[in-house]
Each structure stands twice: as structure tokens, then as C-alpha cells.
Coordinates of C-alpha atoms (C1' of nucleotides) in Angstrom, one line a residue:
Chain B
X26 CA -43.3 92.2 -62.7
X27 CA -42.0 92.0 -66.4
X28 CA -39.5 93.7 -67.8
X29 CA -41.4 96.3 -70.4
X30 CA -44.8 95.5 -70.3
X31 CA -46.0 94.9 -66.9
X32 CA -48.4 97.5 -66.7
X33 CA -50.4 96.3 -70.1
X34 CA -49.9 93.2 -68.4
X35 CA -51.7 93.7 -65.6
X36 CA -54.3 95.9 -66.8
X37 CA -55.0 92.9 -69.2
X38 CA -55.4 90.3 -66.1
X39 CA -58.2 92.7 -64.5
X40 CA -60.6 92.2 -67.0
X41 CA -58.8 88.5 -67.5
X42 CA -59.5 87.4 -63.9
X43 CA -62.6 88.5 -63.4
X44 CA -61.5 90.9 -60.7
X45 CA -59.3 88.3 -58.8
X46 CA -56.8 89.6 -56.2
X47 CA -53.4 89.8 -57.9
X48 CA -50.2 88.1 -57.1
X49 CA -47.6 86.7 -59.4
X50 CA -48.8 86.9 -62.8
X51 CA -48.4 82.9 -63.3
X52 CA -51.0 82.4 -60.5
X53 CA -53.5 84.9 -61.9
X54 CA -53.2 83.4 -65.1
X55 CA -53.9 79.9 -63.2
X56 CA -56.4 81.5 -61.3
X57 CA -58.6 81.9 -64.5
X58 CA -58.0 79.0 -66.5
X59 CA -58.8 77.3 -63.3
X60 CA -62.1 79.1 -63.4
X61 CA -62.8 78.4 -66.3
X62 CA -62.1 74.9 -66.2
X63 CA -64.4 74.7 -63.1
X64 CA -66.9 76.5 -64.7
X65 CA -67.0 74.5 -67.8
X66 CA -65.6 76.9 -70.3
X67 CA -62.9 73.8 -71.4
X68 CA -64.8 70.8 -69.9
X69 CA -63.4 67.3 -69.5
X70 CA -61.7 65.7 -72.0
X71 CA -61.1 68.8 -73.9
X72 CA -57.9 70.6 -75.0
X73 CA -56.3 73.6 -73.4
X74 CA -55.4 76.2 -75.7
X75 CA -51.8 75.8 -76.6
X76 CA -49.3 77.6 -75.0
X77 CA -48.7 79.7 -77.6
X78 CA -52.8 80.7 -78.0
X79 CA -52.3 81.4 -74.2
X80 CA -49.3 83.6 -74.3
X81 CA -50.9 85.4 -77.1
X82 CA -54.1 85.7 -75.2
X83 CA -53.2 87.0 -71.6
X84 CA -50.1 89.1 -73.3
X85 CA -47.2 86.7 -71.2
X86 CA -44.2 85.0 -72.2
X87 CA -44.5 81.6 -72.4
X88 CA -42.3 81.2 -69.1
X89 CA -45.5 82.7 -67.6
X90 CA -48.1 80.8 -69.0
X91 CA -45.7 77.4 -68.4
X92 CA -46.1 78.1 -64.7
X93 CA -49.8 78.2 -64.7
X94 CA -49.7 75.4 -66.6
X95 CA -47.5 73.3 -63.9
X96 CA -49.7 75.0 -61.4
X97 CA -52.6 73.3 -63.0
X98 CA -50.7 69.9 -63.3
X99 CA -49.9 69.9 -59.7
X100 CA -53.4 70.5 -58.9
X101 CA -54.6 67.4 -60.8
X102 CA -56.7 69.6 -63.2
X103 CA -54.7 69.1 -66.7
X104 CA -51.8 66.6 -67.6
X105 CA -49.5 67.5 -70.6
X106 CA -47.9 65.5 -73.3
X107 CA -45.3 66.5 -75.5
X108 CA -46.3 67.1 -78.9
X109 CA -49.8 66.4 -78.1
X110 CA -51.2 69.6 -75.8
X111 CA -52.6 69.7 -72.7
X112 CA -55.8 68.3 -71.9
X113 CA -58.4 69.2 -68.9
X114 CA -58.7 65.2 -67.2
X115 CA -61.6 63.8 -65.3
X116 CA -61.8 65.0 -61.6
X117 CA -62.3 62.3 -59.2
X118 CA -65.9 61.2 -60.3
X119 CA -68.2 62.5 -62.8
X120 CA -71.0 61.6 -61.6
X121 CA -71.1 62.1 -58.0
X122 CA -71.2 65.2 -55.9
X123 CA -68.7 65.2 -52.8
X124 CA -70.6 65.7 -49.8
X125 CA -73.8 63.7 -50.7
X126 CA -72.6 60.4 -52.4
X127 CA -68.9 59.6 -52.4
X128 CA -67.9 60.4 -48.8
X129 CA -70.2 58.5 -46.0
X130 CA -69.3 60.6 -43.2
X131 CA -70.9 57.6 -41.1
X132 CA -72.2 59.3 -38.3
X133 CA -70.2 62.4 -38.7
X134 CA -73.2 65.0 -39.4
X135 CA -76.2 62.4 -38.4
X136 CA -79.2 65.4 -37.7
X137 CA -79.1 64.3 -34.1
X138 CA -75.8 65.6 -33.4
X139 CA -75.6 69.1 -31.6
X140 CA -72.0 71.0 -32.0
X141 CA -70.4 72.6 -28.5
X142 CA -68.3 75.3 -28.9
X143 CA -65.7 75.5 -26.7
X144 CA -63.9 78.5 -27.7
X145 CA -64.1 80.8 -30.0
X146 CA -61.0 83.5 -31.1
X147 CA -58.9 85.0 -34.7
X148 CA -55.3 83.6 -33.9
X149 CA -52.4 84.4 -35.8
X150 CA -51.1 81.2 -37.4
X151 CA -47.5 80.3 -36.7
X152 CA -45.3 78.2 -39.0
X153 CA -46.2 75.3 -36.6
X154 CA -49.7 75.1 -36.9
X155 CA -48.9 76.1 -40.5
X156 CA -47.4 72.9 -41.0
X157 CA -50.3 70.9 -39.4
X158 CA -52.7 72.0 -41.2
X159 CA -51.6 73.4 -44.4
X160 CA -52.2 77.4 -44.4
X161 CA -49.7 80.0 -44.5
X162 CA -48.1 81.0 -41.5
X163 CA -48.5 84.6 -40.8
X164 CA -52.0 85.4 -41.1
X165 CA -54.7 85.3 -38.8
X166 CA -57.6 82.8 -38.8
X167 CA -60.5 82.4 -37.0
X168 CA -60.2 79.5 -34.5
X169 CA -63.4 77.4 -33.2
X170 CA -63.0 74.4 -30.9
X171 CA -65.2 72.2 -29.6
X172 CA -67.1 69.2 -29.2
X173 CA -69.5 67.3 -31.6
X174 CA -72.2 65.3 -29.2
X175 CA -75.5 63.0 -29.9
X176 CA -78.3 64.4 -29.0
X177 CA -80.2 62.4 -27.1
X178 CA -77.2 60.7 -25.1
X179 CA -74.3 62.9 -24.3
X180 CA -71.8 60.5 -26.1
X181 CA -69.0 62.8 -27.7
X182 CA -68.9 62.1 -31.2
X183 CA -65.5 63.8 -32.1
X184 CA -63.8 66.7 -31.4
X185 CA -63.7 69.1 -33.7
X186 CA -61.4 72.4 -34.8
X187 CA -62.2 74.8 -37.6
X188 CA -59.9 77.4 -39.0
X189 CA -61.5 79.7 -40.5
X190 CA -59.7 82.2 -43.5
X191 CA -60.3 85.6 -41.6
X192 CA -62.5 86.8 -44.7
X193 CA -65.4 85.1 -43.7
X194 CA -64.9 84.9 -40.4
X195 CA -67.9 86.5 -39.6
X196 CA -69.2 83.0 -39.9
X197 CA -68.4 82.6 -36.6
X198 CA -71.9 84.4 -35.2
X199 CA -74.1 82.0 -37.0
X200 CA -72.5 78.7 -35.3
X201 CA -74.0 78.9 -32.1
X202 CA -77.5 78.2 -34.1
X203 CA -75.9 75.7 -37.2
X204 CA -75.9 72.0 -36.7
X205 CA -74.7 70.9 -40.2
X206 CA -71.6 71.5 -42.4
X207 CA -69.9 75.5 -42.0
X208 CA -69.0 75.4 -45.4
X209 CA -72.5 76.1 -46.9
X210 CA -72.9 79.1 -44.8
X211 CA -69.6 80.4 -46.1
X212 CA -70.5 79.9 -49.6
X213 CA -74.2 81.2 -48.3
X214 CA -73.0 84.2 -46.6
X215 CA -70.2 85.5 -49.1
X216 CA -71.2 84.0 -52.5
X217 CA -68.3 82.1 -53.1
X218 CA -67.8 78.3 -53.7
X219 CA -66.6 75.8 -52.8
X220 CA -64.8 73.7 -55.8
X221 CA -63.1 71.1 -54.0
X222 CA -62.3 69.5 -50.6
X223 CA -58.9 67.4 -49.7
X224 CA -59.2 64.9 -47.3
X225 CA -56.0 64.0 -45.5
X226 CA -56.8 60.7 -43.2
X227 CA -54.3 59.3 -40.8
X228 CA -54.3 57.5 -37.5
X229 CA -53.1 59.0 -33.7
X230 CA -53.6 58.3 -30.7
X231 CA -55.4 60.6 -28.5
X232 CA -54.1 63.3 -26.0
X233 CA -54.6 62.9 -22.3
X234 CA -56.6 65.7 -22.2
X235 CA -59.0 65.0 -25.3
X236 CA -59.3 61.5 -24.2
X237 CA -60.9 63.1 -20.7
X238 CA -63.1 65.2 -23.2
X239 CA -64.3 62.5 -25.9
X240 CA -64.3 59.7 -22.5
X241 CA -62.3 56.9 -24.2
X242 CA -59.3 55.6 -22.6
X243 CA -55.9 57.2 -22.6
X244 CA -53.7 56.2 -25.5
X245 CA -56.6 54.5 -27.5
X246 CA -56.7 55.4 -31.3
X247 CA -57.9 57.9 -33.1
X248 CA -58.4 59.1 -36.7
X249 CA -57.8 62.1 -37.4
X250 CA -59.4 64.0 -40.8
X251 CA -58.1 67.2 -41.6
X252 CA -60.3 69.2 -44.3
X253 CA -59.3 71.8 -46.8
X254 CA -61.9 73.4 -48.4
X255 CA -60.5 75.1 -51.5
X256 CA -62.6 77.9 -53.6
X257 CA -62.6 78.1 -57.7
X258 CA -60.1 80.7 -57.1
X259 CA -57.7 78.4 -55.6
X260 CA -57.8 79.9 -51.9
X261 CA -58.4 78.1 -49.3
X262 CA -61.6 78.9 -47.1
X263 CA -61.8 76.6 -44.2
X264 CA -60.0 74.0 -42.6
X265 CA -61.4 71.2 -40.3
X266 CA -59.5 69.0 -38.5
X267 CA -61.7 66.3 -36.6
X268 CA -60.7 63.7 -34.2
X269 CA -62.7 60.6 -33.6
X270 CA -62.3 57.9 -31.4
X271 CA -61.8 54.6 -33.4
X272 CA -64.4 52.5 -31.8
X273 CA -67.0 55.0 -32.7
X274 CA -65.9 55.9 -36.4
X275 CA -65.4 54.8 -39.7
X276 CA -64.5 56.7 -42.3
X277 CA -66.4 55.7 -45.8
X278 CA -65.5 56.7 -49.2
X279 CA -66.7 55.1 -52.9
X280 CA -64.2 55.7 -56.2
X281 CA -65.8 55.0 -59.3
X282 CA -64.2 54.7 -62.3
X283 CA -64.2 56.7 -65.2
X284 CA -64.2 55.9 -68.5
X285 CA -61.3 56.1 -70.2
Chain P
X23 CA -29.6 69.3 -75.6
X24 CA -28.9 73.1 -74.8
X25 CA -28.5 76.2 -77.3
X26 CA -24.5 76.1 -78.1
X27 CA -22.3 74.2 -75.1
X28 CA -24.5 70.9 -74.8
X29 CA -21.4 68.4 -75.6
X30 CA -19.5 70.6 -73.1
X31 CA -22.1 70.2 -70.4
X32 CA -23.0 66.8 -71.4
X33 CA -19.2 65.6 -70.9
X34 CA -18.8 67.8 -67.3
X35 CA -21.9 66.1 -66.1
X36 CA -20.0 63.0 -67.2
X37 CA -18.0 63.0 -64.4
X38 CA -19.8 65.7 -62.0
X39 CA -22.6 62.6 -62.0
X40 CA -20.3 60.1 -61.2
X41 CA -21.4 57.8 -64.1
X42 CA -25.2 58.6 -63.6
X43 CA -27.2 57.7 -66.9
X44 CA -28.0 60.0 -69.2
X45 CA -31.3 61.8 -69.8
X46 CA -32.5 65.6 -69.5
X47 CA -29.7 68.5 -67.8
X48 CA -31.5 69.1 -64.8
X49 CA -32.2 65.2 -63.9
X50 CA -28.1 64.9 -63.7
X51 CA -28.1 67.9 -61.8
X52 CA -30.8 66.8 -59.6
X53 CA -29.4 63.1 -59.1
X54 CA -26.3 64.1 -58.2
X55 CA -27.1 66.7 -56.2
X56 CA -29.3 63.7 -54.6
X57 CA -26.8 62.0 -54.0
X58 CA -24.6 64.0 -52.4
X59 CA -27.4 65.0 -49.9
X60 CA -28.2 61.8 -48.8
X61 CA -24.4 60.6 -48.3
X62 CA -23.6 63.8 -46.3
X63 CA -22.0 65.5 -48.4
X64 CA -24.8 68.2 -47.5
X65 CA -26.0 67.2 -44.2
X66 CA -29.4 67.6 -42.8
X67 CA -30.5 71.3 -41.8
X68 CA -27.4 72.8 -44.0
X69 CA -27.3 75.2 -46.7
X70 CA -27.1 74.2 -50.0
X71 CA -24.7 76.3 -52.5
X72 CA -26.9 79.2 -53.9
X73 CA -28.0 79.4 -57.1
X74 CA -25.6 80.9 -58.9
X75 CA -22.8 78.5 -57.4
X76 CA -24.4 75.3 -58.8
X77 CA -25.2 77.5 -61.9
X78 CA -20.9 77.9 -61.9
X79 CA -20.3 74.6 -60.6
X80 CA -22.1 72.3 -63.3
X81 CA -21.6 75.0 -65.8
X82 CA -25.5 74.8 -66.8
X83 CA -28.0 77.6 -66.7
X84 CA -29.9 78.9 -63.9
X85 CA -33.2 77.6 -65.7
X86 CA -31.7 74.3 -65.2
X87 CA -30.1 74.6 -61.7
X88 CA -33.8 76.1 -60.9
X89 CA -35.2 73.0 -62.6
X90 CA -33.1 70.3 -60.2
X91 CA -34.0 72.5 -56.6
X92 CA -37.6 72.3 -58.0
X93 CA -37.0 68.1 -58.2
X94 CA -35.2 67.7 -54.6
X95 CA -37.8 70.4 -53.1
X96 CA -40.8 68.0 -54.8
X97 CA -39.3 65.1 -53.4
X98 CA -39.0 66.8 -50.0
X99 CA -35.0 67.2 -49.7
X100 CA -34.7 70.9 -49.4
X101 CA -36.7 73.7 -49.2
X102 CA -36.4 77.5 -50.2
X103 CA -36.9 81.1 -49.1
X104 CA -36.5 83.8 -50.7
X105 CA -33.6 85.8 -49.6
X106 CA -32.3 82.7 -47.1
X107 CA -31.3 80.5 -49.6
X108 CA -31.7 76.4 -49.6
X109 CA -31.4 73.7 -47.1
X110 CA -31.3 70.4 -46.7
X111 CA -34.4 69.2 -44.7
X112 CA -34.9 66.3 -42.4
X113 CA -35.8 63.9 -44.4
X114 CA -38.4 62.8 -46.8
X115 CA -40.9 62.7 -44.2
X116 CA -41.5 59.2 -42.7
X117 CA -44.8 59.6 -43.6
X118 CA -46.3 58.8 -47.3
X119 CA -48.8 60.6 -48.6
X120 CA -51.2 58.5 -50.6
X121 CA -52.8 60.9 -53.1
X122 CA -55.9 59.8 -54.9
X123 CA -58.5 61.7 -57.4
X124 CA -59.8 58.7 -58.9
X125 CA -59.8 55.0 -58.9
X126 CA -56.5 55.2 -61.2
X127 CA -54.3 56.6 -59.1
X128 CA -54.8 53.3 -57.7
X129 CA -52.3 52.0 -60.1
X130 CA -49.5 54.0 -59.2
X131 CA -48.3 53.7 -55.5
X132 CA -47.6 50.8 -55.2
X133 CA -44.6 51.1 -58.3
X134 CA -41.3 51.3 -55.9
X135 CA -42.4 48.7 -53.5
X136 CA -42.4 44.9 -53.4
X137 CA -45.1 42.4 -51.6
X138 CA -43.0 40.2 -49.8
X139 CA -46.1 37.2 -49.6
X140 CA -46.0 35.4 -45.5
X141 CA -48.9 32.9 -46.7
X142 CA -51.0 31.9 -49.1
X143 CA -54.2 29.6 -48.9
X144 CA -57.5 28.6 -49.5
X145 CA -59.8 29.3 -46.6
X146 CA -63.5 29.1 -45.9
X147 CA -65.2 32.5 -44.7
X148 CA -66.5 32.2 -41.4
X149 CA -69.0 34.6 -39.9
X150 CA -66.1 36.6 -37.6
X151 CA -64.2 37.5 -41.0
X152 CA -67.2 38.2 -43.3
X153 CA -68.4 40.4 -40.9
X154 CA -64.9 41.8 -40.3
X155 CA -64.1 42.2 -44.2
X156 CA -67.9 42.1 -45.5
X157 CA -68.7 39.2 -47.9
X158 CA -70.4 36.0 -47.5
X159 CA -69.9 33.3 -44.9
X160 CA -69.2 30.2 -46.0
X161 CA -67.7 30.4 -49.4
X162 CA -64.3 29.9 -49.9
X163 CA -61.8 32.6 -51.0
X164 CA -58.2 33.0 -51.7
X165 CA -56.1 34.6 -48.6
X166 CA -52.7 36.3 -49.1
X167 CA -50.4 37.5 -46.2
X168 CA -48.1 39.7 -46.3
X169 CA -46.1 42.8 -46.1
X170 CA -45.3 45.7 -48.0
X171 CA -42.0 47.1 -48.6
X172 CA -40.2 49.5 -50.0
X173 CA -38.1 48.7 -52.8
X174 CA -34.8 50.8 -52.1
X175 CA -34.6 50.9 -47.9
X176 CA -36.3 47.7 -46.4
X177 CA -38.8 49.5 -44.4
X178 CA -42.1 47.7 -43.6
X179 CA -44.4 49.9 -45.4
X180 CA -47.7 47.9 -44.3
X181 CA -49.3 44.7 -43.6
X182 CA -51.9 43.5 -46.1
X183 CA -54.4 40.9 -46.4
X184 CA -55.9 40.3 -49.7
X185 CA -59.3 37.9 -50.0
X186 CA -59.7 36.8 -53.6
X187 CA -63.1 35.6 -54.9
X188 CA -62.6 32.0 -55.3
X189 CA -63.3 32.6 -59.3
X190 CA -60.3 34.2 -59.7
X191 CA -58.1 32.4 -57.2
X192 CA -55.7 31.3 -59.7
X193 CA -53.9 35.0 -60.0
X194 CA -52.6 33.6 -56.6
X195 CA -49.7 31.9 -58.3
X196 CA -48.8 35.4 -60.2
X197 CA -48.8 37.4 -57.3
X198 CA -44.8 36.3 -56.4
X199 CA -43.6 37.8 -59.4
X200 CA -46.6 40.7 -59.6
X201 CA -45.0 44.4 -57.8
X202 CA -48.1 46.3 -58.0
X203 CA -52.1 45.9 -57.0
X204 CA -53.4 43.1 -57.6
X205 CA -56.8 43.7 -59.2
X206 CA -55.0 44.8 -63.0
X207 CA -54.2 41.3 -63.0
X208 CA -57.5 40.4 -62.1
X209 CA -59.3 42.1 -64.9
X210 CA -56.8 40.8 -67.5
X211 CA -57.0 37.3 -67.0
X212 CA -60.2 37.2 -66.4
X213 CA -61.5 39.9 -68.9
X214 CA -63.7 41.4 -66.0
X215 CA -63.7 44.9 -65.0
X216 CA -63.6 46.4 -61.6
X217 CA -65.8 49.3 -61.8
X218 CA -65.9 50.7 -58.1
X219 CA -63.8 50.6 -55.2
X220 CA -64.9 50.9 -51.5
X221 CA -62.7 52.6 -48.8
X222 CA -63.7 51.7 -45.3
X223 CA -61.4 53.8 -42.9
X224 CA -60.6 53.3 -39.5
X225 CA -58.3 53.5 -36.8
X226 CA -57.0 50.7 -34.5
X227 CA -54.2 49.8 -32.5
X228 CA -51.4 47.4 -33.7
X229 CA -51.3 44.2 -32.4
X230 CA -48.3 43.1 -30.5
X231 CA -47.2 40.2 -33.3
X232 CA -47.6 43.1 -36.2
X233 CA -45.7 45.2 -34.3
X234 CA -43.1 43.5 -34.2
X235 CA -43.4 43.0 -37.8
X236 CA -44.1 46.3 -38.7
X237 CA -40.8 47.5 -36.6
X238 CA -43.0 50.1 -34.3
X239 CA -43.7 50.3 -30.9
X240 CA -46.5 47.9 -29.5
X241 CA -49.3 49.7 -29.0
X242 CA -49.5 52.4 -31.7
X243 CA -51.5 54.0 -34.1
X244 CA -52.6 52.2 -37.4
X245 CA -54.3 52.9 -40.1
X246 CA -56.5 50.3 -40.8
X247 CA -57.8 50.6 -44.7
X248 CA -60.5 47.9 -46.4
X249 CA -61.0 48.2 -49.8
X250 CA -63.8 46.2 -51.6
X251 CA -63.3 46.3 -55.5
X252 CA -66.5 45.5 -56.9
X253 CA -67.2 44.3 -60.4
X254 CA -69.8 45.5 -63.1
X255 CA -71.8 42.8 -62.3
X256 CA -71.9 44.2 -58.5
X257 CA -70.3 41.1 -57.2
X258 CA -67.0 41.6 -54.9
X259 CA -63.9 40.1 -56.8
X260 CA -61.3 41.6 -54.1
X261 CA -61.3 42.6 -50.5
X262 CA -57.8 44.0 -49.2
X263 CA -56.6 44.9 -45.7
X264 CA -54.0 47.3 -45.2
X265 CA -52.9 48.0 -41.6
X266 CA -50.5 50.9 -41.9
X267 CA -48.3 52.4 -39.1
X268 CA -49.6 56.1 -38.4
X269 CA -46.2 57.4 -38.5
X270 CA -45.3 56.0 -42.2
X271 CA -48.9 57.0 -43.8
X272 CA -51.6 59.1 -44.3
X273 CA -54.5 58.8 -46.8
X274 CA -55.2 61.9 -49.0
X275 CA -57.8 62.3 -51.6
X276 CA -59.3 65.3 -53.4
X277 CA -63.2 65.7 -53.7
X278 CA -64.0 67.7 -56.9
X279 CA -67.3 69.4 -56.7
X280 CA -69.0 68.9 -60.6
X281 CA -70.8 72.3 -62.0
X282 CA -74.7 71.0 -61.5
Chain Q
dG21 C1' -43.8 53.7 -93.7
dT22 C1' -42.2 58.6 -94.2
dT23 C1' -42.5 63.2 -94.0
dC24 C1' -44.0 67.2 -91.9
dA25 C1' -46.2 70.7 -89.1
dT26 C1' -47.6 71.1 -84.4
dT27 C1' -46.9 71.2 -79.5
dT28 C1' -44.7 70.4 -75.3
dG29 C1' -40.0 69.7 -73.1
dT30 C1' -35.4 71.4 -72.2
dA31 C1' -32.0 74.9 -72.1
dC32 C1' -29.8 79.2 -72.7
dG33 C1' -29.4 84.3 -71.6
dT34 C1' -31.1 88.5 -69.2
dA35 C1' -33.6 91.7 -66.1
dT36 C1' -36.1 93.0 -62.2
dG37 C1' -38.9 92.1 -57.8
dT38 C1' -38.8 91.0 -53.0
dA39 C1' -37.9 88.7 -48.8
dT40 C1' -34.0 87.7 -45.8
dA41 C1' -30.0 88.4 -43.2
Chain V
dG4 C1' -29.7 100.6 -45.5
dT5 C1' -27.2 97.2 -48.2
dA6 C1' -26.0 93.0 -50.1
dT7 C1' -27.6 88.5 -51.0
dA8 C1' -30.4 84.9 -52.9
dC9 C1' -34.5 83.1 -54.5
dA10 C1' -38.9 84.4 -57.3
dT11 C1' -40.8 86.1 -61.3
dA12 C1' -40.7 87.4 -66.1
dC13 C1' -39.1 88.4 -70.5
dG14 C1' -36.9 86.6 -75.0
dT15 C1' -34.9 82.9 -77.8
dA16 C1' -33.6 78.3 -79.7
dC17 C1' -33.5 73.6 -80.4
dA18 C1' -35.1 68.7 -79.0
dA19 C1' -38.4 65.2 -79.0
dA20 C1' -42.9 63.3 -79.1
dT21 C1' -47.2 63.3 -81.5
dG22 C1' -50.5 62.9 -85.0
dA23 C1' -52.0 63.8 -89.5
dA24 C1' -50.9 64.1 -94.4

DNA sequence: GTTCATTTGTACGTATGTATA
DNA sequence: GTATACATACGTACAAATGAA
């Protein structure tokens, strides 16, 4: 990686990380002053070390430690001002937690829903589905397919896909039996968590096929949610993308503002 | 600005930029390298010189050179691979990303685009539209049509309809002059504070009229997005309604999960 | 209001790793 | 396999903004 002291280096980042996988030094170094952040070593409002006190700490230049630093930027955790340091900012709401409060999924995971899987299978991802949904093309996910329906009617609620990062795809056994959210049983099953979740919401109109499936007309719209579910470390553990037919969805979400 | 040539570069970049203002090495780079992409000088899909060329070419570093392909690959121009080199890519995609981690981010998309006002009146709620936009029948409250464009292009970025509490109906006549949202004007002339904001999302299908007016095909996806900003008080001082074409916008927001 | 140390921003040079063609 | 081109990483220096003395 460096050019004299990349073994030090790197010997240094194992006990850094916390056993993280490795990978560009910039990203490990990332990887645990995003930890830390989560974990409320430098909580909200506080400063960052400088760069300096970084480069001394993890043994980089400060090229390195200036690339985490953007890395954090980008991923809304930190902003930077010249000649005044870097401090960790607010997240999106202090005082609420994502999935109980500030989303409404109206509907979306009402207890009287029953999930259909319609297929099961690991796929390799290809740069197209890649650039649907946001994972790197190349490696192989877990793909599950099917059909969210109520209960007591057979109304279809939404169709639903889950990729799955192949790590935990053993997952995939429990479904059959789950009725709620995947993500808990991920973080359940393999002890990780799950820091934050992107929504990306936009409109479509529904395939021939799907609109047979979820029994609304042809060409009537749709909105589609896509889901990343993104661990402390920064990978990304599952991806949802849902489809629901307008006239039976809404889409609810609360900001509150934080104090400045 | 650099180490020992900066009047050298400065004055190449003089002309290279063909008169762009001043400001940081790479930014000229960037810009004109911009520019050239969009007026074909580098069409769509071709390579862009390597590195090491537009190192030579504007006589900078390759820090700097690095520091311009970062700009036109975060503003969706190009995009790298290792080994392959750059090139130019179709277009910043039609569709915005709206990016939002907390009610601030509010503030900022709206800065390159102008609200180009179709009507504006005074109009009692009737029980259709307070169901429709959710507050109460039969007061009266401000209505503003209109559309939302971008500054440079004159693309129709959405249709909006704002519904102002009648108490602060008087920001009506600042809104012709006013580029961004609407509610900072709110809380500064009236000294009240929004403290929440509502996102109902849903999908629909544009009506024929807005189609036209939106410049997409009849019948198409929307967006449809109601935002209720509330006050401290709890009472509603703003209700807007953006109807945004599918193919020019999708909603994205982060969820941060807080440590318990 | 000015000076001054601090801290990030910009810019240079160089070397090596690694994916691509 | 080889050459190419971007990615990563080191070092250094000065500019510019900030905030406190």
C-alpha cells in the first residue's frame, strides 16, 4: 500500500479496526472513525480529532486520513471547515428511532400481512442490476421474490424483492416462518447492526406482468422504495426494493428539526 | 496558489479557461473541462485524455487534475476505471436525486431553480381539498400555482401548490422575487418557527393539462409529494404539493439509527 | 481591531498497487 | 505477459479561514 511502512501500517489498523476486513487503508481508517462515531466515542456536536492527531494516531499520511475524512463527508456523518476542524453533525433526528417513529410504513408491515415467496436463489449481480439497486456488480447475492398479501382477504399489498449480501444469506431458511422486517433476523442471526437505512422513493408504472400479480390495471402507477440497509462498518447488508400500487399506498415520513 | 509555478499556471489557465473566473486550480480545470464536455468537444460515451495528458496539458499536478475528474465524476459527467481510463457519460441523469438527512437539507434544493408563479389567490377550503391536503374546511388560505424550473436549461422540474395559513398570507407578495422554499420566509417575518415537517408519499398518474405542462407523455408516472410544515404551537402554517415527473426525480433520505 | 497559532484547503512531487486492454 | 491508466499512499509547502489572545 505505502511506500516504506505498509506493513506497520497495517499491523496497526488490526488492532485499529477492531478486526475489520481490510481494503484501502483510507476506508479502514473510515471504517473506524465511523464506528466510533456510531458508537458514541465522538458524539454529536463534538470535534474530530484533527488531521494531524489522526495521522499521528493510525501511523498515515495525511493524504490517508484526508480520504476518510471525505469519506465521512460524503456520508453525511462530519462536515469540515477550514480553520475550524471537523465536527461529527446531527444525523437525521435525535430523538427518533427509524423504523418505529419517523417512517409510517402505512400498511407496509400491518401484523395481518403474510409474505409469499415466490422464488428463492444466490444470483451473481450484473452491472445492470448493479445500477438498480446500488451493489457492486460481481458478487453474488441472495435473491427472494415475492408477494406481500393481507391476511384475511387475498388483496396483494406490494411486491416485494430482497437482495440479500451472500454473508447472511443463510437468512433465507427462516423466511418461510417470518412475517415482519428481515433485517432484525440479520442483525439477530449474525450480530451485526444495522446503523442506517437509505430510502430512495420514486414513481413507475407497473409491468404487464406485475400488474397481473398485484391485480391493478396495466400501466397504473406505482411507487417504488428501494432500501439499503447499511451496517456500522459501512457494508451494505440487504437491499429491498418494493412495489406498491398507488391506490393502496402511501408512503409516510416525519423530519424534525434539530436544534441548532 | 501552488508550491513554485502558481503565476505560471494561473496565467495558462487564463486562457486554457477561456476567461473563466478565478478561484481554486482544480475548479478551472474542472470548468473548463465542463465545458468542453458539454459543447462536444468530448462527446458522450468518449474517452477523456488520461491523466497524465491533462496533467501536461494545463501544466498543473496530478493532485489537481485528480481533483477536477473527482468534480465532473460527482456531478455525473464521467466516470472511471481503473486501468480503462475516463469517459464521458450520458448525461447527468434526467433524474434528481433529492437527498435529505434532516429538515435542513430542506433549504438547499431548491438554490438553482426558479418558481415561475401560474396564480395566486385567496380561497376558501372546501371539504374535497382539506381532505385532499389535510387541514380544516372552511377557513381561508393562501393558494400559489405554479411550476418549478431549473435555472440554467428551462426544464419543468415540478408542479407545486403551496396552501398558506391565512395568518401568514402576506409572504404571498414575496414569493415573485423569493428562489427558494417558502417556509424561511415564513419564520422570519413572522418570528415563528417550523419545527416538523410531514412527507406524505404517493404515486399517481399525471393529468392530461399537467402533462402538457410538465412536457411528458400523458399518462405517466408522478411523484406526488405533500408536505405539511407544522409549527411549535402544532398548528399547520404550510401545506405544499409537489407533483414531480418520475423520470426527472426521485426522493432519497437516510434513516440514522441512534445508539439506545 | 490586530496579531497569532491552529486547522483545513489547495497544490506540488513521487512511488507503488492493481485492474484493464 | 506487457503496457497503460487510474487508485492509493507517502512527503512537503503554502494559502486561507477561524478563533482566541
Amino acid at each position: 500500500m505505502g511506500q516504506q511502512s505498509g506493513v506497520a501500517k497495517a499491523s496497526d489498523e488490526g488492532t485499529e479496526t477492531t478486526g475489520q476486513a481490510a481494503g484501502p487503508l483510507y476506508l479502514q481508517v473510515a471504517r473506524t472513525l465511523r464506528d466510533e462515531i456510531v458508537n458514541g466515542i465522538y458524539p454529536i456536536g463534538t470535534q474530530l480529532p484533527t488531521e494531524e492527531e489522526l495521522r499521528a494516531r493510525f501511523s498515515v499520511s495525511r493524504f490517508t486520513v484526508r480520504e476518510a475524512l471525505r469519506r465521512l463527508r460524503e456520508d453525511g456523518l462530519v462536515a469540515s471547515r477550514q480553520g475550524a476542524g471537523t465536527v461529527v453533525v446531527p444525523g437525521p433526528s435525535e430523538t427518533e428511532v427509524f423504523h418505529a417513529t419517523s417512517i409510517n410504513d402505512l400498511l407496509a408491515w400491518a401484523n395481518d400481512t403474510r409474505f409469499e415467496i415466490e422464488s428463492i436463489k444466490m444470483i451473481p449481480v450484473d452491472n445492470k442490476l448493479a445500477a438498480r439497486i446500488g451493489i457492486p456488480a460481481g458478487e453474488e447475492w441472495l435473491m427472494v421474490r415475492g408477494m406481500r398479501l393481507r391476511d384475511d382477504n387475498d388483496v396483494p399489498m406490494c411486491w416485494i424483492e430482497y437482495y440479500i449480501n451472500r454473508n447472511f444469506a443463510s437468512v433465507g431458511r427462516l423466511l418461510p416462518r417470518n412475517k415482519g422486517p428481515i433485517f432484525p433476523l440479520i442483525e439477530d442471526l449474525f450480530g451485526v447492526t444495522i446503523s442506517e437505512v437509505e430510502h430512495v422513493v420514486s414513481a413507475t408504472l407497473v409491468s404487464p406482468a406485475l400488474a397481473a400479480k398485484l391485480d391493478v390495471e396495466k400501466k397504473s402507477a406505482a411507487l417504488e422504495i428501494l432500501r439499503s440497509y447499511r451496517m456500522t462498518d459501512g457494508g451494505i447488508a440487504q437491499v429491498t426494493l418494493n412495489i406498491h400500487p398507488a391506490s393502496r399506498y402511501k408512503h409516510s415520513m416525519t423530519m424534525r428539526r434539530v436544534k441548532a
